[in-house]
Every structure is written in structure tokens, then in C-alpha cells.
CSV table of C-alpha atoms and ligand atoms in Angstrom, one decimal:
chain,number,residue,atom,x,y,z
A,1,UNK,CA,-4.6,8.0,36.4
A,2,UNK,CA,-4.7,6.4,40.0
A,3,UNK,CA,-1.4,4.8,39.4
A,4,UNK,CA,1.5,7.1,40.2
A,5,UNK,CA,4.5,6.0,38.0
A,6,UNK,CA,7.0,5.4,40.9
A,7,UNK,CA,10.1,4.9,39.9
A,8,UNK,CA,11.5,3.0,43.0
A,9,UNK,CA,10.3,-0.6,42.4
A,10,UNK,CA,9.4,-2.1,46.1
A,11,UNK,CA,11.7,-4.8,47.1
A,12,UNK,CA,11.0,-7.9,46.9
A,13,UNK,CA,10.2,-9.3,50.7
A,14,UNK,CA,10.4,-12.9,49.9
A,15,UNK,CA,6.6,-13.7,50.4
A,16,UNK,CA,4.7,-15.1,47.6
A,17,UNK,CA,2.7,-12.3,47.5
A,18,UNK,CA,-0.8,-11.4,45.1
A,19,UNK,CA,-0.2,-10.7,41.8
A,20,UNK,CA,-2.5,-9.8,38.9
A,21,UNK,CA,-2.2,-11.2,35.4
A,22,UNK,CA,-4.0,-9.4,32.3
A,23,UNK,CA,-3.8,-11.2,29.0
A,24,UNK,CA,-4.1,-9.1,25.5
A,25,UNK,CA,-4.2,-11.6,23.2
A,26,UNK,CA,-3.3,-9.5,19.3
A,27,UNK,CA,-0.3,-9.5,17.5
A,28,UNK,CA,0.8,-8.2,14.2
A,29,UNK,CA,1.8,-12.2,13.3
A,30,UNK,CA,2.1,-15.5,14.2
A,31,UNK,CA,5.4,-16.6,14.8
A,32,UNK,CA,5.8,-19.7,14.3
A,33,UNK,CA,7.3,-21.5,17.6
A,34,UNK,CA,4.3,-20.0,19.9
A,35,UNK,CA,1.8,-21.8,21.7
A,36,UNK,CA,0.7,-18.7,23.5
A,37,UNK,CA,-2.7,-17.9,23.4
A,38,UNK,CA,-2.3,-15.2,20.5
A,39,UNK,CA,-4.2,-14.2,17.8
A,40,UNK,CA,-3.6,-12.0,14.4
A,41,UNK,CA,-6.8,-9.8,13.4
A,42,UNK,CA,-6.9,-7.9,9.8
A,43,UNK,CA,-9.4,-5.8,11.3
A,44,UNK,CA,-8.5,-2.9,14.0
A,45,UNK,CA,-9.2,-4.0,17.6
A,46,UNK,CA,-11.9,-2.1,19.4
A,47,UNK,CA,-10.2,-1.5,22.4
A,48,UNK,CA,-12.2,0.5,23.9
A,49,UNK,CA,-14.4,-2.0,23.9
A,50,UNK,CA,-11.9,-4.6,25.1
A,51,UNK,CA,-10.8,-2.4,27.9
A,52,UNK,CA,-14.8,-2.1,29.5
A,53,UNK,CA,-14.4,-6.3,29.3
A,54,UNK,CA,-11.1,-6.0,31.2
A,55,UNK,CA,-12.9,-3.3,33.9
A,56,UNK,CA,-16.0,-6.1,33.9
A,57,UNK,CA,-13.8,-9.2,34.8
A,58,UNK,CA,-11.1,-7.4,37.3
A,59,UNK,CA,-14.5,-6.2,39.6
A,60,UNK,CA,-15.8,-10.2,39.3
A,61,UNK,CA,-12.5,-11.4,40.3
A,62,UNK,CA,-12.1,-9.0,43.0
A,63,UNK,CA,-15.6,-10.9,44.3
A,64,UNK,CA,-13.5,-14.3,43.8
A,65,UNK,CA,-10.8,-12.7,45.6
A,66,UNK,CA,-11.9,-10.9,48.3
A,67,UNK,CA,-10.3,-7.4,49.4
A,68,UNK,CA,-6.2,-7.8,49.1
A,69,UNK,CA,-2.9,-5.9,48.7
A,70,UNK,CA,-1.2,-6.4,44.9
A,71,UNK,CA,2.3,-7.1,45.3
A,72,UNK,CA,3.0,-7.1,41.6
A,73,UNK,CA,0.9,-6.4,37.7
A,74,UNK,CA,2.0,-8.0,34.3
A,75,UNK,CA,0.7,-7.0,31.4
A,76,UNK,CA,1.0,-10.1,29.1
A,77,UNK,CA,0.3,-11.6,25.4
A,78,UNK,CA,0.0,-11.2,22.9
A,79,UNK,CA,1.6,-8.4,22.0
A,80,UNK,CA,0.5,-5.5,24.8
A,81,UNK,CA,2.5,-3.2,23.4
A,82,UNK,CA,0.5,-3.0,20.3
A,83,UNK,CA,-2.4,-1.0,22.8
A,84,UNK,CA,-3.0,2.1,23.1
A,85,UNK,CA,-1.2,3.9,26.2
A,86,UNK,CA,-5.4,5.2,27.3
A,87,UNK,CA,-6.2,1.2,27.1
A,88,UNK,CA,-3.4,0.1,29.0
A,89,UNK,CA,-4.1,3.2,31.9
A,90,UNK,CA,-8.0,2.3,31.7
A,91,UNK,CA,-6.9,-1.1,32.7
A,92,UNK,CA,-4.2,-0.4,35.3
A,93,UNK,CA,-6.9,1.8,37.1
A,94,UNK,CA,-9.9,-0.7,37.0
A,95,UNK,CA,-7.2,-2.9,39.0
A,96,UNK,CA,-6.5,-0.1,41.3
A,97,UNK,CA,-10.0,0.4,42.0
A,98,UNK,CA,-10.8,-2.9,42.8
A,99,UNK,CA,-7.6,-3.7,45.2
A,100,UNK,CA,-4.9,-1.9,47.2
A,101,UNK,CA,-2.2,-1.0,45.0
A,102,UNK,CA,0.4,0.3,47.1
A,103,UNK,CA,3.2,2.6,45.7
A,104,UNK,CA,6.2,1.3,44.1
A,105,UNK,CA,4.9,-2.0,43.2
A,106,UNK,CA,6.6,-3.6,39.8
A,107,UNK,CA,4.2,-3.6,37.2
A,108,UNK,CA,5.6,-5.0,34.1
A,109,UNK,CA,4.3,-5.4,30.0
A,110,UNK,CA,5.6,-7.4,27.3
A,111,UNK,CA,6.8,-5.3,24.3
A,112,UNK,CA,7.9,-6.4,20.9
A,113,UNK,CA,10.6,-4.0,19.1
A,114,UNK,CA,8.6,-3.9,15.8
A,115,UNK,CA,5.7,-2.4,17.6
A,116,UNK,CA,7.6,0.4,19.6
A,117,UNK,CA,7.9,3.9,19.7
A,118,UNK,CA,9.0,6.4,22.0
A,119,UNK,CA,5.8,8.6,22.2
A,120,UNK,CA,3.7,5.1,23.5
A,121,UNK,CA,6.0,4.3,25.9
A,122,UNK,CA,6.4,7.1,27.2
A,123,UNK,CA,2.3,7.0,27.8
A,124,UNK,CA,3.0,3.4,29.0
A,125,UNK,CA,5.4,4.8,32.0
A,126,UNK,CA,2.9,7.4,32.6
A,127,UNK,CA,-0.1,4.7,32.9
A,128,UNK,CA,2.1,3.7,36.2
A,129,UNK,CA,4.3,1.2,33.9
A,130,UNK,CA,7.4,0.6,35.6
A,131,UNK,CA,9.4,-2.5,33.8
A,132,UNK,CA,9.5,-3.9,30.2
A,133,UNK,CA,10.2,-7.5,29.0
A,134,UNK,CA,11.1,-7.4,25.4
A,135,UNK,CA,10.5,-10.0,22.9
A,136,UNK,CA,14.4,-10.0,21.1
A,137,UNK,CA,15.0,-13.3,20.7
A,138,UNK,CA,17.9,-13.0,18.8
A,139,UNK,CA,20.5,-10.9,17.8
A,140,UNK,CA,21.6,-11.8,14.2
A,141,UNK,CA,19.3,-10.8,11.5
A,142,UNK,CA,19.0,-14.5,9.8
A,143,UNK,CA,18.0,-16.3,13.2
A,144,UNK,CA,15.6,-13.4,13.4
A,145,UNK,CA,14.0,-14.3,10.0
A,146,UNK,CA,13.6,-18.3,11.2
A,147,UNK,CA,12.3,-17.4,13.8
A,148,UNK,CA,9.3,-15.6,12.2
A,149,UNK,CA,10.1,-12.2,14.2
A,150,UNK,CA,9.4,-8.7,12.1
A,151,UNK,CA,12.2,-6.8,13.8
A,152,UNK,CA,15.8,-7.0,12.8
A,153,UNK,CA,18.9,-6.2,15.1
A,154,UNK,CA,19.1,-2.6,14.4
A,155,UNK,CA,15.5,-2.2,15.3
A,156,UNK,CA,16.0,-4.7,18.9
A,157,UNK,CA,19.1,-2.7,19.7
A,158,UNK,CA,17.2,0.9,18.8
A,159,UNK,CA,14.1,-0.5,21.3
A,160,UNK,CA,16.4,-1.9,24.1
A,161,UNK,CA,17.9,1.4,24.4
A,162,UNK,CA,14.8,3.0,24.3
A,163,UNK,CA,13.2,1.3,26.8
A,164,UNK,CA,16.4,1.5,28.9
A,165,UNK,CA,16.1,5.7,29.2
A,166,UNK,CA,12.1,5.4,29.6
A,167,UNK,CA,11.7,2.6,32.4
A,168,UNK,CA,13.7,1.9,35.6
A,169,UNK,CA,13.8,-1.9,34.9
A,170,UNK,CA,14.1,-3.8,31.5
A,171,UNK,CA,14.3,-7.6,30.7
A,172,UNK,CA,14.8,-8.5,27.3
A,173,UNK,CA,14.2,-12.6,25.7
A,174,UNK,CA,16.2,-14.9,23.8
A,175,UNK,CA,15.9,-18.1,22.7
A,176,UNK,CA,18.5,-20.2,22.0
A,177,UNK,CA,19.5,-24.1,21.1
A,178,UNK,CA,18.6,-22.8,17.5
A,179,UNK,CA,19.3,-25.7,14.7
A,180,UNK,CA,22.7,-25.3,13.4
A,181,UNK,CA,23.8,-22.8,16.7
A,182,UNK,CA,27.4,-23.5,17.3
A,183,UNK,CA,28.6,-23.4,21.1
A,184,UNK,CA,30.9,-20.8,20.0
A,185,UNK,CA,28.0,-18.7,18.6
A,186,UNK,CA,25.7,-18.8,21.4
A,187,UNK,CA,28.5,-17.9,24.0
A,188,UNK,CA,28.9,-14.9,21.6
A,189,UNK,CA,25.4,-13.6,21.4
A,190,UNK,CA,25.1,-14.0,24.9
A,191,UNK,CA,27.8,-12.2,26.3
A,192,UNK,CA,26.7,-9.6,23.9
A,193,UNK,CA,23.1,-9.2,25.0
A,194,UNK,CA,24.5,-9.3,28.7
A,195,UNK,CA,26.4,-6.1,27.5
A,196,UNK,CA,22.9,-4.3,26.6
A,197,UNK,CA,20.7,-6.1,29.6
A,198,UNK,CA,19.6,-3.8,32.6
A,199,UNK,CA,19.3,-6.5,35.3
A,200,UNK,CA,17.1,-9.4,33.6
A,201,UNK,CA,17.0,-12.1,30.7
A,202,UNK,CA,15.4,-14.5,30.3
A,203,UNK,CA,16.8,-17.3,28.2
A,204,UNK,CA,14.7,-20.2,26.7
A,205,UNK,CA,15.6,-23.3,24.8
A,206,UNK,CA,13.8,-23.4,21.7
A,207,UNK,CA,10.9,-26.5,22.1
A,208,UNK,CA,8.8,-27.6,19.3
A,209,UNK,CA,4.9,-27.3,20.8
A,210,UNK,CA,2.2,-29.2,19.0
A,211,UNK,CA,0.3,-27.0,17.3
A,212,UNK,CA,2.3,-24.7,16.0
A,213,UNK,CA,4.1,-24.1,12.4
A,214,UNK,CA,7.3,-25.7,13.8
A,215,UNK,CA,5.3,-28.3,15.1
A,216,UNK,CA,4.2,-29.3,11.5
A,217,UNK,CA,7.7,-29.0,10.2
A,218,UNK,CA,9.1,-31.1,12.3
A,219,UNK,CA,6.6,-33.6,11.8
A,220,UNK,CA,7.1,-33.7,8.1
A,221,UNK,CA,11.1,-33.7,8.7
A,222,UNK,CA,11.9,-29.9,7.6
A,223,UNK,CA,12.8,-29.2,10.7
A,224,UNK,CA,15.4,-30.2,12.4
A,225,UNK,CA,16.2,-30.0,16.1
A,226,UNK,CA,19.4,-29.8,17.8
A,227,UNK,CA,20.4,-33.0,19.9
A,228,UNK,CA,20.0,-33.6,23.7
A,229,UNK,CA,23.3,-33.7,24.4
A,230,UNK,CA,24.2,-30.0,22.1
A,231,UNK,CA,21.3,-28.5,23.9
A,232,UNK,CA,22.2,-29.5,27.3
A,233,UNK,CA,25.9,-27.9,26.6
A,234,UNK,CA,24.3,-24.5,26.0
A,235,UNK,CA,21.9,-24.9,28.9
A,236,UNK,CA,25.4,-25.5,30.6
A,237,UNK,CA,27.6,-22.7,28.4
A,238,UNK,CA,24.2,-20.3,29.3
A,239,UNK,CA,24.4,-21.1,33.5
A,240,UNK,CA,28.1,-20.4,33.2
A,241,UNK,CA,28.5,-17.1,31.3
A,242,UNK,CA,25.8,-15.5,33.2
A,243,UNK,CA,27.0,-16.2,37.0
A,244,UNK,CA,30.4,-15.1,35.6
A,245,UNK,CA,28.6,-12.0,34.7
A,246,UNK,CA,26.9,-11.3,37.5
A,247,UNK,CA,23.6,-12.4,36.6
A,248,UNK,CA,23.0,-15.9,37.5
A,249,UNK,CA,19.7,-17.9,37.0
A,250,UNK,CA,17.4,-17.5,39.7
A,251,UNK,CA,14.7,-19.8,37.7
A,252,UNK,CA,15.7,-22.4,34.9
A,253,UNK,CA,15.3,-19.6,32.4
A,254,UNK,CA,15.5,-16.9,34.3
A,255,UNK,CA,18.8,-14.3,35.5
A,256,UNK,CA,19.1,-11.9,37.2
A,257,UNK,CA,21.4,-9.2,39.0
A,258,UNK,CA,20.8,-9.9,42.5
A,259,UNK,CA,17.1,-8.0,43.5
A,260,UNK,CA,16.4,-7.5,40.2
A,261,UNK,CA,14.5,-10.6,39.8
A,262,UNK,CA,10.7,-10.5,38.6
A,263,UNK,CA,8.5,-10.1,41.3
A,264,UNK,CA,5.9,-11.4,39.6
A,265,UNK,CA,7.2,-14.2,38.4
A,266,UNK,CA,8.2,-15.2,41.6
A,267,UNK,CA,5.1,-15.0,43.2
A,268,UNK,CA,4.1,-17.9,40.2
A,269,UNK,CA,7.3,-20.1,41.8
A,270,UNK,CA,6.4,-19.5,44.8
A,271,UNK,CA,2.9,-20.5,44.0
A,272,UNK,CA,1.2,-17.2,45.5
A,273,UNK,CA,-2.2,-16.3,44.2
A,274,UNK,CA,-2.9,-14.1,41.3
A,275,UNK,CA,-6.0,-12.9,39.6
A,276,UNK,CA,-5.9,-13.8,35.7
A,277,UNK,CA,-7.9,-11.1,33.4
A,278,UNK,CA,-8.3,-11.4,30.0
A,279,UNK,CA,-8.7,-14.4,27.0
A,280,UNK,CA,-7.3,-17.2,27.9
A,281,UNK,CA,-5.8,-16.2,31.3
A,282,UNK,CA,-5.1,-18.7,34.2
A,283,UNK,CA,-5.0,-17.8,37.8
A,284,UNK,CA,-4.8,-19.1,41.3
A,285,UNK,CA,-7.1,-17.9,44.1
A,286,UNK,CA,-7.2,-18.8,47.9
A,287,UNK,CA,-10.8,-20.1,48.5
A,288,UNK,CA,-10.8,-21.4,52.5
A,289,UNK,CA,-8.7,-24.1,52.6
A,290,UNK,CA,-8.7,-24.8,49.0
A,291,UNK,CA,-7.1,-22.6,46.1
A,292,UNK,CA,-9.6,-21.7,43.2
A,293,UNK,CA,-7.8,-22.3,39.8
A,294,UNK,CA,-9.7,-20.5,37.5
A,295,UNK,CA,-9.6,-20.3,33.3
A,296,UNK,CA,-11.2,-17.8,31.0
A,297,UNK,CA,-12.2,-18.6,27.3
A,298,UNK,CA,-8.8,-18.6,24.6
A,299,UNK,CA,-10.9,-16.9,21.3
A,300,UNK,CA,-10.7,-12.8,22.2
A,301,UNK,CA,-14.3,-12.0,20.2
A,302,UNK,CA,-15.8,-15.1,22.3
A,303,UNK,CA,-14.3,-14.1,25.7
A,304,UNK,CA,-15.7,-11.0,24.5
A,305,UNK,CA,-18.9,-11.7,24.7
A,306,UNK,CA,-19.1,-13.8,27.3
A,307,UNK,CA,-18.2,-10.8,29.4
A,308,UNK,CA,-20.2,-8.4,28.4
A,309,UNK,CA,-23.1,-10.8,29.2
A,310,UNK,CA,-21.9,-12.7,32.3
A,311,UNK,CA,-19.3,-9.9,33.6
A,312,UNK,CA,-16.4,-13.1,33.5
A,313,UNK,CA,-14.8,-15.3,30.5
A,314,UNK,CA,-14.0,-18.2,32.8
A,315,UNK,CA,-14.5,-21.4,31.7
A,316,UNK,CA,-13.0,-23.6,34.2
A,317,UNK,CA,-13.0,-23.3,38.1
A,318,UNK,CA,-12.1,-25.7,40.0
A,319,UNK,CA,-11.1,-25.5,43.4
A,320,UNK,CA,-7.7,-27.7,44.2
A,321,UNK,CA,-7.5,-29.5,47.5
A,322,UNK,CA,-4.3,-30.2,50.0
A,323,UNK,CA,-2.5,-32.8,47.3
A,324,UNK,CA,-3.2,-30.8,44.0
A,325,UNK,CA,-2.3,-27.9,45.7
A,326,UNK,CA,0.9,-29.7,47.4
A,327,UNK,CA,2.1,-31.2,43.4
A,328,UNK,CA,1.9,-27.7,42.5
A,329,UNK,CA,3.5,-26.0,44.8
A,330,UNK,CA,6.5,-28.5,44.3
A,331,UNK,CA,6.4,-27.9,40.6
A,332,UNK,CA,6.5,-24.7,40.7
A,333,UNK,CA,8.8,-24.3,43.3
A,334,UNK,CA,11.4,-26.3,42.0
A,335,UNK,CA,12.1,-24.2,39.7
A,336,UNK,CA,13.8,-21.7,41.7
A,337,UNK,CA,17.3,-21.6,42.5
A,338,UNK,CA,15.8,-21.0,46.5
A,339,UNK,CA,13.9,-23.9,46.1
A,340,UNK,CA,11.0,-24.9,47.7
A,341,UNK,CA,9.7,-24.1,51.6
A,342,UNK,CA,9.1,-27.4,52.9
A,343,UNK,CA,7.4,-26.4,55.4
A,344,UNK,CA,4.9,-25.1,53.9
A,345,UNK,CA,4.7,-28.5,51.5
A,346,UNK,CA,4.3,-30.7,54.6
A,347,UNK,CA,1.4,-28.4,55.8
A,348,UNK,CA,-0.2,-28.7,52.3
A,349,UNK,CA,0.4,-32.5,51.9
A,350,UNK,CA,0.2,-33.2,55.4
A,351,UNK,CA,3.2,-35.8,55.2
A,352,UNK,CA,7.2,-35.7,54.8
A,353,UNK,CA,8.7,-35.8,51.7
A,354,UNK,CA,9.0,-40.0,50.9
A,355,UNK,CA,12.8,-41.0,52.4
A,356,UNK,CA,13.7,-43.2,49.7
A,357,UNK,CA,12.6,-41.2,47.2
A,358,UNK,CA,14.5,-38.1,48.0
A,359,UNK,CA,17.4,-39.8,49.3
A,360,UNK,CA,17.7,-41.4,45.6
A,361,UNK,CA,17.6,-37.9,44.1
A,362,UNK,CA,19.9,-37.1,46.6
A,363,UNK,CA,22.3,-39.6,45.7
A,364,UNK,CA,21.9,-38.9,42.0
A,365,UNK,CA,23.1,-35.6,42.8
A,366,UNK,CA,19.8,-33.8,41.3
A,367,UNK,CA,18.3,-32.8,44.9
A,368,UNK,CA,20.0,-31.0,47.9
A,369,UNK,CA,18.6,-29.4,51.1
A,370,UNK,CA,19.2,-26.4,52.4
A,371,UNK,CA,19.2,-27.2,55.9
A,372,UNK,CA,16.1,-28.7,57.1
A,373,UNK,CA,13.5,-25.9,55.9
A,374,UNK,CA,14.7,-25.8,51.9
A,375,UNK,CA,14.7,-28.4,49.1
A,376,UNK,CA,16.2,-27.4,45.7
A,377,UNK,CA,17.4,-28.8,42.6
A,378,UNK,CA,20.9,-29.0,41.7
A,379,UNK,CA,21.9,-27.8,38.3
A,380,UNK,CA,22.6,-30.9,37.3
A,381,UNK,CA,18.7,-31.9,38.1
A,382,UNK,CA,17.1,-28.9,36.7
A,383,UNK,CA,17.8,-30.7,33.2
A,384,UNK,CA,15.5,-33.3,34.2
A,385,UNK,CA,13.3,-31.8,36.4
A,386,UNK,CA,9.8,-32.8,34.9
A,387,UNK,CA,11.1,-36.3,36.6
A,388,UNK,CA,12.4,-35.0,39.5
A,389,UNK,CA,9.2,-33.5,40.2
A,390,UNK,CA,7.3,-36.7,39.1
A,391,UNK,CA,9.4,-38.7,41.8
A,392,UNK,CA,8.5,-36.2,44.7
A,393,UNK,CA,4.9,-35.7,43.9
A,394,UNK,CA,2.0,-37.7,44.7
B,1,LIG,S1,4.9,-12.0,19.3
B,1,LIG,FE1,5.0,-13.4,21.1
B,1,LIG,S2,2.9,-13.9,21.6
B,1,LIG,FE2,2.9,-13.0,19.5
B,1,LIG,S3,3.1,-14.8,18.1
B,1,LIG,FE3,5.2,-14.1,18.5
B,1,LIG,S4,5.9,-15.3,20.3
B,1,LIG,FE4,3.7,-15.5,20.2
């Protein structure tokens, strides 16, 4: 193991920093809101075998990214928590042999409470492990069962508190604007999941993807969603309850007591770069002047494959110049409740942000600066910020 399992979590020193993304792609089922690049196999999963693939493409990204300091490692799906605590630690060192992990930085995995147990996490904290995000999603047993999940509330609870003695930090998700969800309801279920949260939720609106079983419901008109307006009142109930409670949103979905906020998902926002492992995994990668956005094959047995004969999945690579990279720094950045550095967007686009533009977002109360160095959405605009970000971009 070259990972020691620190159990003081670096702070976060407001840079956007390097962070490395690995993507394990299995789950026991397909639930059927996700569009996430996840895939159900009857068969075990050799992951022995997936692990060497994982080795293969961390040393060819390591070429991509030169020599660097990891400021943060997220274990994503999928369902990660369905691999085996020697996969996960195989993995966690080929990272640490390829760049300088320093002590004490977060490394994070996605768990789901049907697939927990204390003995693998355990093994997970000992692999270097240091924060889990938990797939709840809700906490009444019905909602539970539309939602496809295979864990009812007993079992959430049971795994929240499990992963509360185990880890030093925990996050748990839920998603609400549920058809049917009463105001009254929601405000309920969230006040009592803030009751079992460490330091971090994150809450998402339910959104029908294409593609997906929901997707097809809704299509054929067995679905129904809940209205703009009843959705946008829990956004508002959701923004409320949680700054009362001490853990405001520091990202449109995300809250968190303050410095307890995910440090790698901020180095996303803050568009750092980040090396993406695994099927279907994106990243970002400084190349000169230009940023590298690379994309590895979705189908796990393909990715596979392509791997073991090439040492790399990717199947895009593109590098971004000043504009592309300007857009998505802005859309990314946005997204925070600290906004986005504009000094750092002027240097990327090489020009001020338009007058009239921004002084009509401005007056529309969905913009405000933060003196001159600091552009951020109001509340009020982070319910329409696709557009906002439309308005500002090139
Ligand atoms: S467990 Fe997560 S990744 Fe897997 S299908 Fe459900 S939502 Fe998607």
C-alpha cells in the first residue's frame, strides 16, 4: 500500500489544483433516471484484469500529463463500491506511482448502501480511502422503489452510520422534485437527512435524460413531471433549509459545512486539470498553451481491450484553444457560489466581459460582482444559468 490512510484531509487552498478521475463502470442494476456511463453484467467482473487496464492507462496519462502533484482522487461510477478493497488499493497505488501524492490529500469513492459492508470498507479506508459519497436518494421506502434503488431506509440509515464511524468525511445524495413531492414533504426529508449528514450533500433535481427508462416513460405519458414553477420552490425551500442549517450550497447542488466542501469537485468548477481513467472517463489536461480534453471508450469489455493493446481507451483528444477553454471556464465556474476569477477569463479570452451584456444580467438581478476580480450568479440566476452562461460566452 503506498497510500497511507491519513485521516486529516489537507485543506482546501483555493487553487484549482490536479485531480484524478477513475471510472468503474458495474452496477448490480440500472436505475432508471441514469445517464451515467454504467453497465449491469450477469457474469462476475475480472477485476484483476480490469485493475492491470487501470495501471496501463494511469502510466499513459502520466506521459499526457507530465510529472504533477495530485491535489485530490475520486473513485467514480458505476458502482465502485461493488470492487474488491485489493482492486481499489491496486489502483490507488498505480496513481501513486505515476504522480506525487502528498499526504492527507481527499480521496473520495462513490458507495451504494445495497452493496456495503463493514469488513470492505474497512479495506477501502485502508487502501488510503479517506471520504464517501453515498447514493441515498431518498429516505422513504416508496420513493426508494420509483426510483429503481435496491436499498430501503433501514439499510441507507444502517450504511450512513457505518460509513460515519469508518471515514473522516461522508457525503450522502438525494434527489428531489419527485412527481407528487409536496413542499411540506421535501422540507421534511431534508431537515432529516441534514440530521444524519457529516459535512456534505448533495441535492439534485430529478431531470428526465434521453435515453433512459424515464426517458421512455415520459415520452409515452406515464410519467409525469413536476412543474417549473413546483420545482423551482424546492430548489428555493432546498437553498433555505440548508444555510439555516449551517450548510449552504457552495455549488447549485452542492452544501457544505464551511471547509468541508469536495475538493475535487472544485477543482472541476474551477476548471483545474484532471486525468480521467477508466470507460468512459473525461478529463482536462494542460498541453502548452492549450488544454487537452481527452475521452476514453463508454463499453467496459471494449475499453478493455483497447488497453490492453494500445495501453489507453481514449477516443477523443482534442486540444481546446483560448475561446473553448474561456466558455468553459465560465461554465464551469458559474456554478460556484465564489464565482468565477475573471482574471483569469480575460487572460483566457483575451477580452472583457461584453458591457451590455453583463450589465443586462446585472440589471436582471441574475449576475453580481464581487469587486472587480469576481463574477457570480445570484440565486435568483442559478435557476437559469444555462442562459446566463449562453449570454456571457462567445
Ligand atoms: S447506482 Fe448510480 S450509476 Fe448505477 S445505475 Fe443507479 S444511478 Fe446509475
Amino acid at each position: 500500500m503506498l497510500i497511507k490512510p491519513n485521516a486529516n484531509i489537507l485543506p482546501d487552498t483555493g487553487e484549482p489544483g490536479f485531480g484524478i478521475y477513475l471510472h468503474w463502470p458495474f452496477c448490480a442494476a440500472k436505475c432508471p433516471y441514469c445517464d451515467f456511463n454504467s453497465h449491469v453484467r450477469h457474469q462476475p467482473v475480472d477485476q484483476q484484469r480490469f485493475a492491470e487496464a487501470f495501471i496501463k492507462e494511469i502510466a499513459y496519462m502520466r506521459e499526457l500529463s507530465g510529472p504533477k502533484t495530485v491535489t485530490s482522487i475520486f473513485v467514480g461510477g458505476g458502482t465502485p463500491s461493488l470492487m474488491d478493497p485489493a482492486t481499489i488499493e491496486t489502483v490507488l497505488d498505480g496513481v501513486a506511482r505515476s504522480w506525487h501524492v502528498p499526504d492527507g490529500i481527499e480521496i473520495t469513492m462513490e458507495a451504494n448502501p445495497s452493496s456495503v459492508e463493514a469488513d470492505r470498507f474497512r479495506g477501502y479506508r485502508s487502501a488510503g480511502v479517506n471520504r464517501v459519497s453515498m447514493g441515498v436518494q431518498a429516505l422513504n421506502d416508496k420513493d426508494l422503489r420509483f426510483l429503481g434503488r435496491l436499498h430501503n431506509v433501514e439499510e441507507a440509515l444502517k450504511a450512513i452510520g457505518l460509513a460515519r464511524d469508518i471515514f473522516p468525511r461522508m457525503s450522502f445524495d438525494l434527489i428531489y422534485a419527485r412527481p407528487d413531492q409536496t413542499i411540506e414533504a421535501w422540507e421534511a426529508e431534508l431537515k432529516q437527512a441534514i440530521s444524519y449528514a457529516v459535512d456534505h450533500l448533495s441535492l439534485y433535481q430529478l431531470t428526465i435524460e434521453e435515453g433512459t427508462a424515464f426517458y421512455g416513460l415520459y415520452k409515452a405519458g406515464k410519467l409525469q413531471t413536476l412543474d417549473e414553477e413546483r420545482a423551482a420552490d424546492l430548489y428555493e425551500a432546498t437553498q433555505e433549509i440548508t444555510a439555516a442549517q449551517g450548510m449552504p450550497a457552495y455549488e447549485v447542488s452542492n452544501h457544505a459545512r464551511p471547509g468541508a466542501e469536495s475538493r475535487h469537485n472544485l477543482t472541476y468548477w474551477r476548471y483545474g486539470d484532471y486525468a480521467g481513467i477508466g470507460p468512459g472517463a473525461h478529463g482536462r489536461l494542460r498541453h502548452g498553451a492549450a488544454k487537452r480534453a481527452t475521452a476514453t471508450e463508454r463499453n467496459p469489455e471494449a475499453w478493455l481491450q483497447r488497453v490492453e493493446a494500445e495501453r489507453n481507451g481514449m477516443v477523443e483528444n482534442e486540444l481546446l484553444g483560448p475561446e473553448e477553454q474561456a466558455d468553459e471556464l465560465l461554465l464551469m465556474g458559474l456554478r460556484l457560489r465564489e464565482g468565477v476569477d475573471l482574471a483569469r477569463w480575460q487572460h483566457l479570452s483575451r477580452r472583457d466581459p461584453d458591457p451590455d451584456r453583463e450589465q443586462a444580467l446585472l440589471d436582471l438581478g441574475f449576475i453580481e460582482r464581487l469587486g472587480n476580480s469576481r463574477l457570480r450568479c445570484t440565486p435568483k440566476g442559478m435557476l437559469v444559468l444555462d442562459s446566463v452562461v449562453a449570454d456571457l460566452a462567445f
